[in-house]
mmCIF file of C-alpha atoms in Angstrom:
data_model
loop_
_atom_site.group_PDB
_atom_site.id
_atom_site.type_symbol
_atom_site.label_atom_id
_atom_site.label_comp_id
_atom_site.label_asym_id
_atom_site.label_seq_id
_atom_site.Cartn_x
_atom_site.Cartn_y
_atom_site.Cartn_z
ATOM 1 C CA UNK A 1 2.421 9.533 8.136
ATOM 2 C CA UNK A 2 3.918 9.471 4.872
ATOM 3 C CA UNK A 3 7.521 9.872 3.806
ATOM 4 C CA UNK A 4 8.517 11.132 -0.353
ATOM 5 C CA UNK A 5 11.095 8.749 -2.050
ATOM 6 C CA UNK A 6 12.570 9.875 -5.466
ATOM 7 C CA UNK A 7 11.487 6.989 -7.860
ATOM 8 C CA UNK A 8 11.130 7.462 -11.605
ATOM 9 C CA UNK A 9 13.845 9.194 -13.836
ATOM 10 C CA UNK A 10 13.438 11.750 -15.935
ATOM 11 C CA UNK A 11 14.335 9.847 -18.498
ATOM 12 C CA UNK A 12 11.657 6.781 -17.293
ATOM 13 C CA UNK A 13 9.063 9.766 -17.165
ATOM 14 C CA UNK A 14 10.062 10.646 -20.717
ATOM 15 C CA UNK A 15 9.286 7.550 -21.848
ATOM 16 C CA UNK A 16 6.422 7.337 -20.291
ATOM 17 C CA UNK A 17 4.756 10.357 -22.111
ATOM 18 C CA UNK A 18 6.666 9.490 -25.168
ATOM 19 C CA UNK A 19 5.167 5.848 -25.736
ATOM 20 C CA UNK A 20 1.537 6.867 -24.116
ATOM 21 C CA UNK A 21 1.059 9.671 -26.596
ATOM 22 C CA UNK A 22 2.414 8.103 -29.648
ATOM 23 C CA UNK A 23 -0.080 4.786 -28.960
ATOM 24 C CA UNK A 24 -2.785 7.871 -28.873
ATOM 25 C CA UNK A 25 -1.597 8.813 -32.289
ATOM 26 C CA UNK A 26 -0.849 5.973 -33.596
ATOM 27 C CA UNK A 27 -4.173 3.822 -33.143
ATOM 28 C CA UNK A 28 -6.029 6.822 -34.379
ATOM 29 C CA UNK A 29 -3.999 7.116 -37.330
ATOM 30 C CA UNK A 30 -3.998 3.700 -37.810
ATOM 31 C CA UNK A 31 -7.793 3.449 -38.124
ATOM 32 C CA UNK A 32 -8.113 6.241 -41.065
ATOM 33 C CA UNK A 33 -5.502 4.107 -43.135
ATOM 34 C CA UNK A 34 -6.959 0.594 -42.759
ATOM 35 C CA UNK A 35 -10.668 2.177 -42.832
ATOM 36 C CA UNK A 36 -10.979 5.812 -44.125
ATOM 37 C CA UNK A 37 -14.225 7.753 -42.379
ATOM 38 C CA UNK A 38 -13.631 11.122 -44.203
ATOM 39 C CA UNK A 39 -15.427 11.517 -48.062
ATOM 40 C CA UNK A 40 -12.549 9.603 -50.905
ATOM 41 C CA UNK A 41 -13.169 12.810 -52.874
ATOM 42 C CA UNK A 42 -11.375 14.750 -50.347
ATOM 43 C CA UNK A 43 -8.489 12.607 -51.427
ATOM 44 C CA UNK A 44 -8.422 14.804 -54.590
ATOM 45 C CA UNK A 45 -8.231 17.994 -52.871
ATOM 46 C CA UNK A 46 -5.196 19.863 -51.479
ATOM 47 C CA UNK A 47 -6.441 18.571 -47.945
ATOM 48 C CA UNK A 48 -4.475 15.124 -48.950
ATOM 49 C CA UNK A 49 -5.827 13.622 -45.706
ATOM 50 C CA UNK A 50 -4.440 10.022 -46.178
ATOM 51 C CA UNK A 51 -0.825 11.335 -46.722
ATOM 52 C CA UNK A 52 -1.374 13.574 -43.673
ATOM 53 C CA UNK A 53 -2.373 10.492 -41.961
ATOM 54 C CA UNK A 54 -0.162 8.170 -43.023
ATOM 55 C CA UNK A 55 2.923 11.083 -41.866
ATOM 56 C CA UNK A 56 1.446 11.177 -38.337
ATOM 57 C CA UNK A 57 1.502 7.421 -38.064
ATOM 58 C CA UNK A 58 5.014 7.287 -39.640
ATOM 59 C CA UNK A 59 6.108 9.943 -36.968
ATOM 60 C CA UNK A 60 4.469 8.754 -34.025
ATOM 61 C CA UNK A 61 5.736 4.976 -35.229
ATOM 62 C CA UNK A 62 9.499 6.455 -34.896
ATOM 63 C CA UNK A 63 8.531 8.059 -31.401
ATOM 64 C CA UNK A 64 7.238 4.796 -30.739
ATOM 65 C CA UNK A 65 10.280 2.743 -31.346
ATOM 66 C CA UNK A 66 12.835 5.823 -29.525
ATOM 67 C CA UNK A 67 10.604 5.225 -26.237
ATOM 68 C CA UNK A 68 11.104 1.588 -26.233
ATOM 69 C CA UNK A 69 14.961 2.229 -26.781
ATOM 70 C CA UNK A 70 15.023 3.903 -23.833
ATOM 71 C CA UNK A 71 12.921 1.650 -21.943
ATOM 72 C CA UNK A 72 15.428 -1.136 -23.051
ATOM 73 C CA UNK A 73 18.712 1.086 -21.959
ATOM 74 C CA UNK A 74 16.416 1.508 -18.657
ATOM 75 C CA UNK A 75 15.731 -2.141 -17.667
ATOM 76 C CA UNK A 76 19.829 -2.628 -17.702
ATOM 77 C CA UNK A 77 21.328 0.964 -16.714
ATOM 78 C CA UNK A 78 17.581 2.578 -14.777
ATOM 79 C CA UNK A 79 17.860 2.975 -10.915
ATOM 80 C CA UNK A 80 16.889 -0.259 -8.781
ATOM 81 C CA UNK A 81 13.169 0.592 -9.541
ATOM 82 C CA UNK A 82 13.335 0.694 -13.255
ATOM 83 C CA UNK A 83 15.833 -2.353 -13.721
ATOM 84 C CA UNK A 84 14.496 -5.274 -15.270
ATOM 85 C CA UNK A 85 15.705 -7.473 -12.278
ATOM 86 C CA UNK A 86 13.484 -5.406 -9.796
ATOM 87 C CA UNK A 87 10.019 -6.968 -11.140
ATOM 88 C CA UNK A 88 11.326 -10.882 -12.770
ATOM 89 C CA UNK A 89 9.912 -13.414 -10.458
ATOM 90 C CA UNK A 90 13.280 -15.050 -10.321
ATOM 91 C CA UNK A 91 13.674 -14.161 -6.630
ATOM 92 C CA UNK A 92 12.463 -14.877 -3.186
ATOM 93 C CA UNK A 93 11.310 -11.355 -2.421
ATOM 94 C CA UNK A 94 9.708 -11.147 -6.032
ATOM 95 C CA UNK A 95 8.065 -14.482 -6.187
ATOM 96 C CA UNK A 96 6.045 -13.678 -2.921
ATOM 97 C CA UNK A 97 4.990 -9.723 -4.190
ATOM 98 C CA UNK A 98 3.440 -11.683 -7.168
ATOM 99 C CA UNK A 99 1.373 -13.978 -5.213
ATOM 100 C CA UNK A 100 0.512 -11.443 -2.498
ATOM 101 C CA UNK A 101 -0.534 -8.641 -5.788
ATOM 102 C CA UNK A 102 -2.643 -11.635 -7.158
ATOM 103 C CA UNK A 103 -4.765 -12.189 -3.805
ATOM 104 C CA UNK A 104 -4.364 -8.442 -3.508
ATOM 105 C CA UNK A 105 -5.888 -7.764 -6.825
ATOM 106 C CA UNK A 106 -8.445 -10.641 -6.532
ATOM 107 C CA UNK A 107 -9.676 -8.743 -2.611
ATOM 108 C CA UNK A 108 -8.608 -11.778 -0.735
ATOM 109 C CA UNK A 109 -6.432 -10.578 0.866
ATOM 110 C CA UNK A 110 -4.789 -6.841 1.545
ATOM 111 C CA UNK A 111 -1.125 -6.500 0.653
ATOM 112 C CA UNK A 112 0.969 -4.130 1.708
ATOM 113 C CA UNK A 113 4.712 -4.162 -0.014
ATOM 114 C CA UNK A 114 6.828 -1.822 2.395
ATOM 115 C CA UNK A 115 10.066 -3.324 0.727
ATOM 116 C CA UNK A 116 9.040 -2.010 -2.379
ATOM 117 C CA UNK A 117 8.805 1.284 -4.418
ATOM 118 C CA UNK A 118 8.738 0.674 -8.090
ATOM 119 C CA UNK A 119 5.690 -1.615 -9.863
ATOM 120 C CA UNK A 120 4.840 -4.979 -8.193
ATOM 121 C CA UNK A 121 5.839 -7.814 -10.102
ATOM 122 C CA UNK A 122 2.748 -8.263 -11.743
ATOM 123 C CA UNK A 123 2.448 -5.123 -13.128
ATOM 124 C CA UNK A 124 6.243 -5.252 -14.116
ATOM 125 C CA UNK A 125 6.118 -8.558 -15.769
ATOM 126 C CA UNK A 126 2.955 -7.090 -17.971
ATOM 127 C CA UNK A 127 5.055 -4.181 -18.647
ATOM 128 C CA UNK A 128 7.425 -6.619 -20.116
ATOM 129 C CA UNK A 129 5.027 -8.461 -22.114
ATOM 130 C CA UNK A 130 3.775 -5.081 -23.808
ATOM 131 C CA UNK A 131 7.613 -4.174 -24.269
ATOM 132 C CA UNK A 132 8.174 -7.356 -25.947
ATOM 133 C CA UNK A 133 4.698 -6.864 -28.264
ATOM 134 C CA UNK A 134 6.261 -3.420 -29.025
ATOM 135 C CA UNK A 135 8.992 -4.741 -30.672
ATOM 136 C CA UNK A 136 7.021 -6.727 -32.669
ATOM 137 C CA UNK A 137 5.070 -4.247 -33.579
ATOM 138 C CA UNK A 138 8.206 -1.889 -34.526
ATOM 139 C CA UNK A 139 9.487 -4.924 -37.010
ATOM 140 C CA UNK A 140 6.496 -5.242 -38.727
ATOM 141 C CA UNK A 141 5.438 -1.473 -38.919
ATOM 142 C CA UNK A 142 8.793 -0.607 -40.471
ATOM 143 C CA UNK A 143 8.793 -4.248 -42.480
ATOM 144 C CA UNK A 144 5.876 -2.833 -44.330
ATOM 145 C CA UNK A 145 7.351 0.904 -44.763
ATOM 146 C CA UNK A 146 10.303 0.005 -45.918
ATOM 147 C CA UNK A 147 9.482 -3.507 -47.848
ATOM 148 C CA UNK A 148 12.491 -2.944 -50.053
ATOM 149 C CA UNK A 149 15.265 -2.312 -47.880
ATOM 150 C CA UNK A 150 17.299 -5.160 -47.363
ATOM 151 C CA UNK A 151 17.340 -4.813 -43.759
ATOM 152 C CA UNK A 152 13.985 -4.472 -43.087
ATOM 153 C CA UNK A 153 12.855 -7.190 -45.813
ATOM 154 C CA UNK A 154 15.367 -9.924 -43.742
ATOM 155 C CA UNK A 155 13.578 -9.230 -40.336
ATOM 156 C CA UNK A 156 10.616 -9.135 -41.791
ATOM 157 C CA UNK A 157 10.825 -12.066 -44.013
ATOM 158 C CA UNK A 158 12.366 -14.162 -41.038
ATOM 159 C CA UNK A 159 9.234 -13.305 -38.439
ATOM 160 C CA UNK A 160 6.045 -12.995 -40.438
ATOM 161 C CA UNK A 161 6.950 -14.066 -44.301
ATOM 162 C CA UNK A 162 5.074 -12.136 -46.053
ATOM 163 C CA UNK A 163 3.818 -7.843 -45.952
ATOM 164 C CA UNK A 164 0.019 -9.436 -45.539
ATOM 165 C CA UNK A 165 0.803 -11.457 -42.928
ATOM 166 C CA UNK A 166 2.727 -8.568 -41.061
ATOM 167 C CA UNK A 167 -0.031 -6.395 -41.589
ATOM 168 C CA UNK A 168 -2.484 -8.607 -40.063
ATOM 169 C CA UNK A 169 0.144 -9.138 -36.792
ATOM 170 C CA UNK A 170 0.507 -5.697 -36.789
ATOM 171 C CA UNK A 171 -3.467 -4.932 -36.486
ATOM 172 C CA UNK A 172 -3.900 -7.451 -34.140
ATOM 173 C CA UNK A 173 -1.105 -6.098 -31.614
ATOM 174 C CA UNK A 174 -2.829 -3.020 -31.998
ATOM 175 C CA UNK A 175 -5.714 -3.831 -30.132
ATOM 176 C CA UNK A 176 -3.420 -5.387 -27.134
ATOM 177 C CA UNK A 177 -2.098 -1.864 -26.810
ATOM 178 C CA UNK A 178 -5.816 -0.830 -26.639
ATOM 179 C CA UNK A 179 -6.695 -2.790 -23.621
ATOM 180 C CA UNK A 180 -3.539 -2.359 -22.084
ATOM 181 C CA UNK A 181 -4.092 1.231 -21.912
ATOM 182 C CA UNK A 182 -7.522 0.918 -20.644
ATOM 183 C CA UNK A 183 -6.385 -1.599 -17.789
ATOM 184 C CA UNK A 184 -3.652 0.592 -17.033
ATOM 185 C CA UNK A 185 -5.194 3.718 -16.587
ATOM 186 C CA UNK A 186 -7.981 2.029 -14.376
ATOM 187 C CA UNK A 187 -5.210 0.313 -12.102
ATOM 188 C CA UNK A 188 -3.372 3.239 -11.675
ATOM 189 C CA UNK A 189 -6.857 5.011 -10.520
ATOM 190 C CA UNK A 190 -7.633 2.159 -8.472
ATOM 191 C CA UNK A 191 -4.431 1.847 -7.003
ATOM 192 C CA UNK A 192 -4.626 5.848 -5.672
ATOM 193 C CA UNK A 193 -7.813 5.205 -4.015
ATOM 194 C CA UNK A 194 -6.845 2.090 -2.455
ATOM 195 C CA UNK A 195 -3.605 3.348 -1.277
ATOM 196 C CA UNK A 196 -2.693 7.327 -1.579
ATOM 197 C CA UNK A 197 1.329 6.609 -2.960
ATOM 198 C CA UNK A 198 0.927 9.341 -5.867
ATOM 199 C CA UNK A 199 0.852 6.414 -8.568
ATOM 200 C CA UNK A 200 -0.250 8.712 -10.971
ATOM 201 C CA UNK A 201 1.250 12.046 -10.106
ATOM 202 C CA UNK A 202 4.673 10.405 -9.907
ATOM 203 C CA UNK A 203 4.471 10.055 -13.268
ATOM 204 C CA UNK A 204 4.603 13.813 -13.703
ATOM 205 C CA UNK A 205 7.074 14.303 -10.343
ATOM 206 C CA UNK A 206 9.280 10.991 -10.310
ATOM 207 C CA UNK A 207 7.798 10.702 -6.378
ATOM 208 C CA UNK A 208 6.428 8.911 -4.817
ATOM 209 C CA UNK A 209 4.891 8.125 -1.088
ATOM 210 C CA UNK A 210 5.517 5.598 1.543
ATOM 211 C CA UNK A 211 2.881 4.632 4.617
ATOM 212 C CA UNK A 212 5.155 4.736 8.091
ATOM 213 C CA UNK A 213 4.133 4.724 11.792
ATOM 214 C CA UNK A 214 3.860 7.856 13.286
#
């Protein structure tokens, strides 16, 4: 028997589909301007497809940074699931999930987290990590569009020095974002065979299921 619990927001959900298609975007975008595939000459036609490129990533880099403001709001003001305090192994009940998720993950031994809902701690604390790499990525992106705004040009100066330097942070964070979205697309497969909760559809529904006794 299963029982439906309301779990994700709107608002969680939004920012869900917010920062997964703008990383879509923005790698892809990111590849034509460091390393161009189409023919230069098209760069002297009305086709302009560097500028076009370079406005996508500008776009999606500002959808980007919105979805990790609301992330942020949601880790102090989100429902128990979606607080920050839910998943930081600062607790009893959070310091065993993460060891039971690490033998769970490593099949030695099955875990089965009734007192939760939300991510394991595992998964939240990498959530964090990638949250935290986002930021950094947000400074430097807009440290190198906007190089003479004051602003900008302090944070900027203050965390990498120099636009090179930032631009070399900035394309190596890039290709965490890669492999986090590979993991967590395989996890949240993996997860819905091992145990049918509706990881992935509750994503699209905000529920999600619980195992109970008949």
């Amino acid at each position: 028997m299963y029982e439906k619990h309301y779990c994700w927001s709107i608002l969680h959900r939004l920012f869900h589909w917010m920062f997964a298609l703008s990383i879509v975007v923005l790698v892809v975008t990111g590849f034509y301007v460091n390393t161009p595939w189409t023919n230069t000459m098209l760069e002297y036609s009305q086709s302009w497809p560097m500028a076009w490129m370079r406005y996508m990533h500008f776009v999606a880099g500002y959808v980007f940074a919105a979805a990790i403001i609301i992330r942020l709001f949601l880790y102090i003001f989100g429902n128990q699931q979606e607080r920050i305090m839910d998943v930081l192994p600062v607790t009893g009940r959070n310091l065993r999930n993460f060891w039971k998720t690490l033998l769970h993950y490593s099949y030695i031994k099955e875990a089965r987290h009734h007192d939760r809902l939300g991510h394991n701690v595992l998964a939240g604390l990498t959530y964090i990590v990638t949250v935290v790499a986002a930021i950094v990525q947000i400074i430097s992106g807009f440290y190198m569009l906007f190089p003479e705004a004051t602003f900008w040009e302090g944070w900027g100066v203050a965390f990498f020095g120099n636009q090179q330097s930032s631009r070399y942070i900035h394309h190596l964070l890039m290709w965490w974002f890669i492999i986090f979205a590979m993991i967590h697309v395989y996890m949240c497969i993996w997860n819905d065979v091992k145990r049918p909760e509706g990881v992935i559809s509750s994503i699209f529904t905000g529920d999600k299921f619980t195992h109970t006794k008949a």
